[in-house]
């Protein structure tokens, strides 16, 4: 039975549709807006480094162009020679950190070379609609696609590969994730709304890997991605990683690969984990300002000892180094830091501060009552 209420609702819906401009007209207006914008081509760099960018935008919004190939390759993930068939954006784990400003358009050309074996796509957590772009970008080997979206929210956001079904987690835990940072046009602010700046930015992407073992407990090797799939899926379902590492491998950010800074420099650390929760901690330092949820529209927390990055997100922490030395940066699940590999180092050069040194000199005997 067709009721009066249904008739009224139908009439109201029809009126709303009549009032809305046709989609073609909306698309035409957007294309006209984009055509009038300046364009900037950016060459991506491998983490932990980040491409050159302005902290405070000069001029109006622009179209920022990136080209990113997908690279499938075998990599070594620890000092024991354990192999992983990795799937990567731009050949690195994590994929590069992209930086734009709020109001800019991100224009990415995603390339799946014909030498690859599988289809891939990209889901930007910073984008709106179409599964973050995942529904528009699924491409087979030998294809490429161009995705464009407007960066309407500031903050740090994860991107990752998201084909269908169990392929999604398999691609992610095979290294296929990265981050984009959308800066406010007028730069970062503290809790009082005052400007804060950084001298350097480093990007740390945390990876959890699930490497199958043979009957003797040794890590297995495979001839191809496809050969490893079924065994890897079994390990993944147990939810217990065999490796938890920064930037793709145990020791990737220690020793000669340590991140370098100087006394007095302010460093922004962007940290992502596309799959599991993590708890970054800078031993001997602090988070002077921390956007734990990664969203710059919210005021930062202050003076944190350890901060929390939710699985599927990226956060940012700002710290000014006060003393020289080697600072360990760890996941403060210490089992994962010490046993599974989630440890990095900052090598800080400069002079020791006498004022602060006085605070750590031995105070002499302490009387006991």
Tab-separated table of C-alpha atoms in Angstrom:
chain	number	residue	atom	x	y	z
A	1	UNK	CA	0.000	0.000	0.000
A	2	UNK	CA	1.400	3.390	-1.019
A	3	UNK	CA	0.822	5.726	1.952
A	4	UNK	CA	0.503	9.495	2.119
A	5	UNK	CA	3.747	9.582	4.154
A	6	UNK	CA	5.609	7.721	1.408
A	7	UNK	CA	4.187	10.081	-1.173
A	8	UNK	CA	5.350	13.119	0.805
A	9	UNK	CA	8.796	11.633	1.336
A	10	UNK	CA	9.065	10.831	-2.343
A	11	UNK	CA	8.047	14.350	-3.269
A	12	UNK	CA	10.585	15.821	-0.855
A	13	UNK	CA	13.359	13.642	-2.258
A	14	UNK	CA	12.443	14.621	-5.783
A	15	UNK	CA	12.542	18.290	-4.810
A	16	UNK	CA	15.997	17.872	-3.261
A	17	UNK	CA	17.322	16.133	-6.359
A	18	UNK	CA	15.864	18.849	-8.564
A	19	UNK	CA	17.608	21.498	-6.464
A	20	UNK	CA	20.976	19.752	-6.670
A	21	UNK	CA	23.246	20.654	-9.590
A	22	UNK	CA	24.007	17.810	-12.000
A	23	UNK	CA	27.162	15.858	-11.206
A	24	UNK	CA	28.648	16.833	-14.548
A	25	UNK	CA	28.241	20.511	-13.654
A	26	UNK	CA	29.905	19.995	-10.269
A	27	UNK	CA	32.787	18.131	-11.902
A	28	UNK	CA	33.175	20.896	-14.454
A	29	UNK	CA	33.389	23.528	-11.693
A	30	UNK	CA	36.062	21.498	-9.892
A	31	UNK	CA	38.095	21.065	-13.067
A	32	UNK	CA	37.864	24.812	-13.700
A	33	UNK	CA	39.099	25.485	-10.158
A	34	UNK	CA	41.987	23.043	-10.537
A	35	UNK	CA	43.014	24.400	-13.934
A	36	UNK	CA	43.578	27.818	-12.352
A	37	UNK	CA	45.906	26.481	-9.630
A	38	UNK	CA	49.692	26.435	-9.674
A	39	UNK	CA	51.331	23.022	-9.912
A	40	UNK	CA	54.345	21.627	-8.085
A	41	UNK	CA	56.124	18.387	-9.009
A	42	UNK	CA	57.672	16.617	-6.023
A	43	UNK	CA	60.294	13.872	-6.132
A	44	UNK	CA	59.739	11.470	-3.274
A	45	UNK	CA	62.633	10.316	-1.067
A	46	UNK	CA	63.053	7.159	0.969
A	47	UNK	CA	62.291	7.253	4.718
A	48	UNK	CA	63.368	8.227	7.274
A	49	UNK	CA	64.029	11.331	5.179
A	50	UNK	CA	61.329	13.587	3.767
A	51	UNK	CA	61.222	15.676	0.601
A	52	UNK	CA	61.794	19.449	0.875
A	53	UNK	CA	58.669	21.418	1.784
A	54	UNK	CA	57.455	24.669	3.333
A	55	UNK	CA	56.242	24.580	6.921
A	56	UNK	CA	54.086	27.661	6.312
A	57	UNK	CA	52.446	27.807	2.888
A	58	UNK	CA	53.233	30.743	0.642
A	59	UNK	CA	50.489	31.680	-1.781
A	60	UNK	CA	47.227	29.895	-2.283
A	61	UNK	CA	46.407	26.205	-2.696
A	62	UNK	CA	48.127	24.282	-5.481
A	63	UNK	CA	48.178	20.884	-7.135
A	64	UNK	CA	51.047	18.816	-5.766
A	65	UNK	CA	52.102	16.079	-8.210
A	66	UNK	CA	53.663	12.789	-7.104
A	67	UNK	CA	54.678	9.733	-9.126
A	68	UNK	CA	55.014	6.500	-7.170
A	69	UNK	CA	55.908	3.095	-8.622
A	70	UNK	CA	55.003	-0.128	-6.847
A	71	UNK	CA	57.998	-2.409	-6.322
A	72	UNK	CA	57.768	-6.101	-5.448
A	73	UNK	CA	61.095	-7.502	-4.265
A	74	UNK	CA	62.800	-9.917	-1.893
A	75	UNK	CA	64.410	-8.235	1.137
A	76	UNK	CA	66.401	-9.241	4.217
A	77	UNK	CA	64.666	-8.154	7.420
A	78	UNK	CA	67.126	-9.082	10.191
A	79	UNK	CA	70.779	-9.850	10.901
A	80	UNK	CA	70.128	-13.580	10.536
A	81	UNK	CA	69.320	-13.288	6.845
A	82	UNK	CA	65.568	-13.863	7.125
A	83	UNK	CA	63.864	-13.215	3.796
A	84	UNK	CA	60.570	-11.481	3.067
A	85	UNK	CA	58.853	-11.125	-0.267
A	86	UNK	CA	58.057	-7.446	0.150
A	87	UNK	CA	55.437	-5.330	-1.575
A	88	UNK	CA	56.354	-1.655	-1.436
A	89	UNK	CA	55.450	1.838	-2.508
A	90	UNK	CA	58.437	3.447	-4.251
A	91	UNK	CA	60.703	0.582	-3.224
A	92	UNK	CA	60.866	1.430	0.503
A	93	UNK	CA	59.240	0.221	3.712
A	94	UNK	CA	57.394	2.320	4.680
A	95	UNK	CA	56.439	4.124	1.488
A	96	UNK	CA	57.593	7.769	1.355
A	97	UNK	CA	56.063	10.508	3.492
A	98	UNK	CA	54.221	12.944	1.235
A	99	UNK	CA	53.807	16.527	2.488
A	100	UNK	CA	51.172	19.015	1.314
A	101	UNK	CA	49.164	21.822	2.917
A	102	UNK	CA	45.502	21.890	3.815
A	103	UNK	CA	43.546	23.001	0.771
A	104	UNK	CA	46.087	21.639	-1.726
A	105	UNK	CA	45.168	18.946	-4.235
A	106	UNK	CA	47.173	15.726	-4.081
A	107	UNK	CA	47.693	14.281	-7.571
A	108	UNK	CA	49.318	10.863	-7.526
A	109	UNK	CA	50.310	8.773	-10.525
A	110	UNK	CA	50.486	5.202	-9.240
A	111	UNK	CA	52.498	2.854	-11.455
A	112	UNK	CA	52.337	-0.958	-11.354
A	113	UNK	CA	55.252	-2.105	-13.569
A	114	UNK	CA	54.738	-5.099	-15.818
A	115	UNK	CA	57.544	-6.884	-13.953
A	116	UNK	CA	55.275	-7.189	-10.900
A	117	UNK	CA	53.097	-10.236	-10.319
A	118	UNK	CA	49.991	-8.848	-8.606
A	119	UNK	CA	47.364	-6.091	-8.807
A	120	UNK	CA	47.692	-3.206	-6.335
A	121	UNK	CA	45.912	0.004	-5.351
A	122	UNK	CA	46.147	2.769	-2.735
A	123	UNK	CA	43.811	3.838	0.069
A	124	UNK	CA	44.543	7.293	1.518
A	125	UNK	CA	43.112	7.784	5.003
A	126	UNK	CA	43.366	11.524	4.246
A	127	UNK	CA	40.938	11.267	1.305
A	128	UNK	CA	37.130	11.273	1.297
A	129	UNK	CA	34.976	8.742	-0.576
A	130	UNK	CA	35.723	5.860	-2.975
A	131	UNK	CA	37.388	3.816	-0.205
A	132	UNK	CA	40.024	6.515	0.144
A	133	UNK	CA	40.854	6.080	-3.532
A	134	UNK	CA	41.121	2.305	-3.257
A	135	UNK	CA	37.991	1.804	-5.365
A	136	UNK	CA	39.472	3.931	-8.174
A	137	UNK	CA	43.077	2.805	-8.312
A	138	UNK	CA	43.207	-1.007	-8.559
A	139	UNK	CA	45.657	-1.703	-11.395
A	140	UNK	CA	47.252	-4.811	-12.860
A	141	UNK	CA	50.936	-5.206	-13.737
A	142	UNK	CA	51.750	-3.000	-16.723
A	143	UNK	CA	49.121	-0.368	-15.826
A	144	UNK	CA	49.125	3.026	-14.142
A	145	UNK	CA	46.410	5.290	-12.788
A	146	UNK	CA	46.123	8.926	-11.704
A	147	UNK	CA	44.258	9.807	-8.498
A	148	UNK	CA	43.514	13.342	-7.345
A	149	UNK	CA	41.882	14.493	-4.112
A	150	UNK	CA	41.686	17.665	-2.074
A	151	UNK	CA	43.453	17.640	1.291
A	152	UNK	CA	40.639	19.026	3.425
A	153	UNK	CA	41.880	17.951	6.885
A	154	UNK	CA	45.262	18.657	8.407
A	155	UNK	CA	47.323	16.011	10.155
A	156	UNK	CA	49.334	12.858	9.574
A	157	UNK	CA	47.515	9.999	7.848
A	158	UNK	CA	48.326	6.466	6.748
A	159	UNK	CA	48.018	5.220	3.192
A	160	UNK	CA	48.180	1.540	2.252
A	161	UNK	CA	47.348	-1.020	-0.394
A	162	UNK	CA	43.803	-2.381	-0.094
A	163	UNK	CA	42.868	-5.038	-2.644
A	164	UNK	CA	39.985	-7.320	-1.740
A	165	UNK	CA	39.615	-9.817	1.110
A	166	UNK	CA	42.660	-11.370	2.802
A	167	UNK	CA	44.868	-9.703	0.192
A	168	UNK	CA	44.462	-6.459	2.190
A	169	UNK	CA	46.260	-7.525	5.396
A	170	UNK	CA	48.755	-9.627	3.431
A	171	UNK	CA	49.827	-6.655	1.311
A	172	UNK	CA	49.997	-4.364	4.360
A	173	UNK	CA	52.122	-6.708	6.470
A	174	UNK	CA	54.338	-7.281	3.453
A	175	UNK	CA	55.393	-3.636	3.713
A	176	UNK	CA	52.805	-1.840	1.609
A	177	UNK	CA	51.962	1.267	3.645
A	178	UNK	CA	53.176	4.838	4.102
A	179	UNK	CA	51.990	8.247	5.300
A	180	UNK	CA	50.969	11.673	4.104
A	181	UNK	CA	51.326	14.831	6.229
A	182	UNK	CA	48.846	17.635	5.589
A	183	UNK	CA	50.203	20.757	7.286
A	184	UNK	CA	47.984	23.693	8.261
A	185	UNK	CA	48.568	26.514	5.801
A	186	UNK	CA	49.920	28.700	8.619
A	187	UNK	CA	52.058	25.924	10.098
A	188	UNK	CA	52.001	23.970	13.336
A	189	UNK	CA	50.755	25.568	16.573
A	190	UNK	CA	51.109	24.737	20.249
A	191	UNK	CA	48.230	24.490	22.716
A	192	UNK	CA	48.172	28.314	22.988
A	193	UNK	CA	47.927	28.798	19.250
A	194	UNK	CA	51.546	29.989	19.030
A	195	UNK	CA	53.663	28.912	16.037
A	196	UNK	CA	56.073	26.011	16.451
A	197	UNK	CA	58.674	25.006	13.894
A	198	UNK	CA	61.025	22.102	13.334
A	199	UNK	CA	64.571	22.013	12.010
A	200	UNK	CA	64.328	18.449	10.739
A	201	UNK	CA	61.643	15.853	10.158
A	202	UNK	CA	62.131	12.091	10.243
A	203	UNK	CA	59.570	9.468	9.252
A	204	UNK	CA	59.507	6.144	11.121
A	205	UNK	CA	57.154	3.480	9.808
A	206	UNK	CA	56.650	0.454	12.024
A	207	UNK	CA	56.187	-2.945	10.380
A	208	UNK	CA	54.948	-6.232	11.803
A	209	UNK	CA	56.031	-9.269	9.773
A	210	UNK	CA	54.801	-12.870	9.885
A	211	UNK	CA	57.434	-15.220	8.487
A	212	UNK	CA	56.534	-18.956	8.373
A	213	UNK	CA	58.838	-21.525	9.934
A	214	UNK	CA	59.656	-25.076	8.872
A	215	UNK	CA	59.325	-28.167	11.079
A	216	UNK	CA	62.710	-27.405	12.655
A	217	UNK	CA	61.734	-23.869	13.603
A	218	UNK	CA	63.792	-22.146	10.907
A	219	UNK	CA	62.339	-19.332	8.842
A	220	UNK	CA	61.270	-20.554	5.416
A	221	UNK	CA	62.193	-19.129	2.021
A	222	UNK	CA	60.067	-19.048	-1.113
A	223	UNK	CA	60.565	-18.693	-4.839
A	224	UNK	CA	57.820	-16.081	-5.252
A	225	UNK	CA	55.154	-13.990	-3.530
A	226	UNK	CA	52.493	-16.476	-4.534
A	227	UNK	CA	54.382	-19.416	-3.086
A	228	UNK	CA	54.546	-17.712	0.330
A	229	UNK	CA	50.880	-16.669	0.497
A	230	UNK	CA	49.144	-19.657	2.127
A	231	UNK	CA	51.814	-20.217	4.805
A	232	UNK	CA	52.033	-16.500	5.596
A	233	UNK	CA	48.262	-16.267	5.947
A	234	UNK	CA	48.330	-19.066	8.543
A	235	UNK	CA	50.921	-17.187	10.605
A	236	UNK	CA	49.022	-13.893	10.237
A	237	UNK	CA	45.839	-15.458	11.601
A	238	UNK	CA	47.684	-16.252	14.823
A	239	UNK	CA	48.146	-12.480	15.349
A	240	UNK	CA	51.679	-13.019	16.704
A	241	UNK	CA	54.353	-11.336	14.563
A	242	UNK	CA	57.781	-12.871	14.164
A	243	UNK	CA	59.323	-9.420	13.641
A	244	UNK	CA	58.324	-5.920	14.706
A	245	UNK	CA	60.742	-3.437	13.125
A	246	UNK	CA	61.167	0.181	12.107
A	247	UNK	CA	61.553	1.039	8.423
A	248	UNK	CA	61.488	-2.455	7.062
A	249	UNK	CA	64.233	-4.323	8.895
A	250	UNK	CA	65.867	-4.863	12.245
A	251	UNK	CA	68.677	-2.290	12.565
A	252	UNK	CA	67.404	-0.184	9.650
A	253	UNK	CA	67.750	2.953	11.810
A	254	UNK	CA	70.707	2.086	14.052
A	255	UNK	CA	74.486	2.197	13.693
A	256	UNK	CA	75.522	3.880	10.452
A	257	UNK	CA	71.817	4.309	9.645
A	258	UNK	CA	70.993	6.234	12.824
A	259	UNK	CA	69.032	9.458	12.406
A	260	UNK	CA	71.323	12.429	12.995
A	261	UNK	CA	70.666	15.707	14.770
A	262	UNK	CA	72.459	18.382	16.821
A	263	UNK	CA	72.043	19.859	20.279
A	264	UNK	CA	69.470	22.638	20.074
A	265	UNK	CA	67.738	21.274	16.972
A	266	UNK	CA	64.005	20.670	17.063
A	267	UNK	CA	63.004	17.442	15.368
A	268	UNK	CA	59.554	16.352	14.225
A	269	UNK	CA	59.105	12.579	14.332
A	270	UNK	CA	56.239	11.186	12.278
A	271	UNK	CA	55.454	7.603	13.307
A	272	UNK	CA	52.968	5.290	11.605
A	273	UNK	CA	51.676	1.767	12.107
A	274	UNK	CA	49.187	0.586	9.508
A	275	UNK	CA	48.201	-2.598	11.336
A	276	UNK	CA	48.885	-2.723	15.102
A	277	UNK	CA	48.967	-0.371	18.082
A	278	UNK	CA	52.375	0.891	19.167
A	279	UNK	CA	53.920	3.016	21.942
A	280	UNK	CA	56.848	5.187	20.802
A	281	UNK	CA	59.296	6.314	23.478
A	282	UNK	CA	62.487	8.375	23.189
A	283	UNK	CA	64.891	7.153	25.877
A	284	UNK	CA	66.522	10.203	27.480
A	285	UNK	CA	64.103	12.591	25.777
A	286	UNK	CA	60.432	13.491	25.717
A	287	UNK	CA	57.620	14.523	23.453
A	288	UNK	CA	57.705	18.298	23.969
A	289	UNK	CA	54.587	18.522	21.825
A	290	UNK	CA	52.763	15.406	20.655
A	291	UNK	CA	49.861	15.107	18.251
A	292	UNK	CA	49.212	11.565	19.407
A	293	UNK	CA	46.228	11.120	17.082
A	294	UNK	CA	48.082	12.948	14.331
A	295	UNK	CA	45.515	15.700	13.830
A	296	UNK	CA	46.933	19.226	13.828
A	297	UNK	CA	43.527	20.888	14.288
A	298	UNK	CA	43.636	19.531	17.850
A	299	UNK	CA	46.004	21.020	20.461
A	300	UNK	CA	49.094	18.895	21.129
A	301	UNK	CA	49.786	17.118	24.388
A	302	UNK	CA	52.899	18.270	26.261
A	303	UNK	CA	55.920	16.597	27.875
A	304	UNK	CA	54.926	12.998	27.177
A	305	UNK	CA	57.240	10.156	28.175
A	306	UNK	CA	55.550	7.642	25.861
A	307	UNK	CA	52.780	8.182	23.337
A	308	UNK	CA	50.249	5.898	21.736
A	309	UNK	CA	49.801	5.368	18.001
A	310	UNK	CA	46.656	3.468	17.138
A	311	UNK	CA	46.857	0.751	14.513
A	312	UNK	CA	45.965	2.248	11.142
A	313	UNK	CA	47.146	5.736	12.008
A	314	UNK	CA	50.135	8.053	12.160
A	315	UNK	CA	51.132	10.526	14.879
A	316	UNK	CA	53.686	13.301	15.242
A	317	UNK	CA	55.977	14.339	18.096
A	318	UNK	CA	58.210	17.392	18.419
A	319	UNK	CA	61.365	17.378	20.564
A	320	UNK	CA	64.318	19.756	20.986
A	321	UNK	CA	67.512	17.831	21.810
A	322	UNK	CA	69.241	19.308	24.859
A	323	UNK	CA	72.287	17.070	25.209
A	324	UNK	CA	74.576	15.122	22.850
A	325	UNK	CA	74.712	11.356	22.679
A	326	UNK	CA	72.890	8.349	21.302
A	327	UNK	CA	69.168	8.328	22.032
A	328	UNK	CA	67.273	5.065	21.570
A	329	UNK	CA	63.814	5.470	20.057
A	330	UNK	CA	61.742	2.358	20.754
A	331	UNK	CA	58.359	0.761	20.809
A	332	UNK	CA	57.926	0.607	24.587
A	333	UNK	CA	56.468	-2.816	24.409
A	334	UNK	CA	60.013	-3.784	25.338
A	335	UNK	CA	59.631	-7.352	24.107
A	336	UNK	CA	58.992	-5.966	20.651
A	337	UNK	CA	61.793	-3.422	21.002
A	338	UNK	CA	64.510	-5.757	22.283
A	339	UNK	CA	63.528	-9.183	20.998
A	340	UNK	CA	61.669	-8.439	17.764
A	341	UNK	CA	63.551	-5.375	16.511
A	342	UNK	CA	61.489	-2.203	17.076
A	343	UNK	CA	64.444	0.043	17.972
A	344	UNK	CA	65.997	3.065	16.259
A	345	UNK	CA	68.762	5.492	17.257
A	346	UNK	CA	69.217	9.250	17.121
A	347	UNK	CA	72.851	10.330	17.042
A	348	UNK	CA	72.986	13.863	18.480
A	349	UNK	CA	76.182	15.907	18.125
A	350	UNK	CA	77.201	19.004	20.046
A	351	UNK	CA	78.491	20.198	23.405
A	352	UNK	CA	77.271	19.026	26.791
A	353	UNK	CA	75.388	21.746	28.650
A	354	UNK	CA	77.093	22.675	31.940
A	355	UNK	CA	73.828	23.952	33.391
A	356	UNK	CA	72.109	20.638	32.871
A	357	UNK	CA	75.229	18.661	33.836
A	358	UNK	CA	75.049	20.153	37.350
A	359	UNK	CA	71.648	18.534	37.780
A	360	UNK	CA	73.055	15.048	37.246
A	361	UNK	CA	76.269	15.330	39.288
A	362	UNK	CA	76.430	13.018	42.285
A	363	UNK	CA	74.793	14.828	45.222
A	364	UNK	CA	76.982	13.136	47.864
A	365	UNK	CA	75.933	10.832	50.707
A	366	UNK	CA	72.269	10.764	51.606
A	367	UNK	CA	71.655	10.565	55.384
A	368	UNK	CA	69.508	7.664	56.519
A	369	UNK	CA	67.161	8.256	59.427
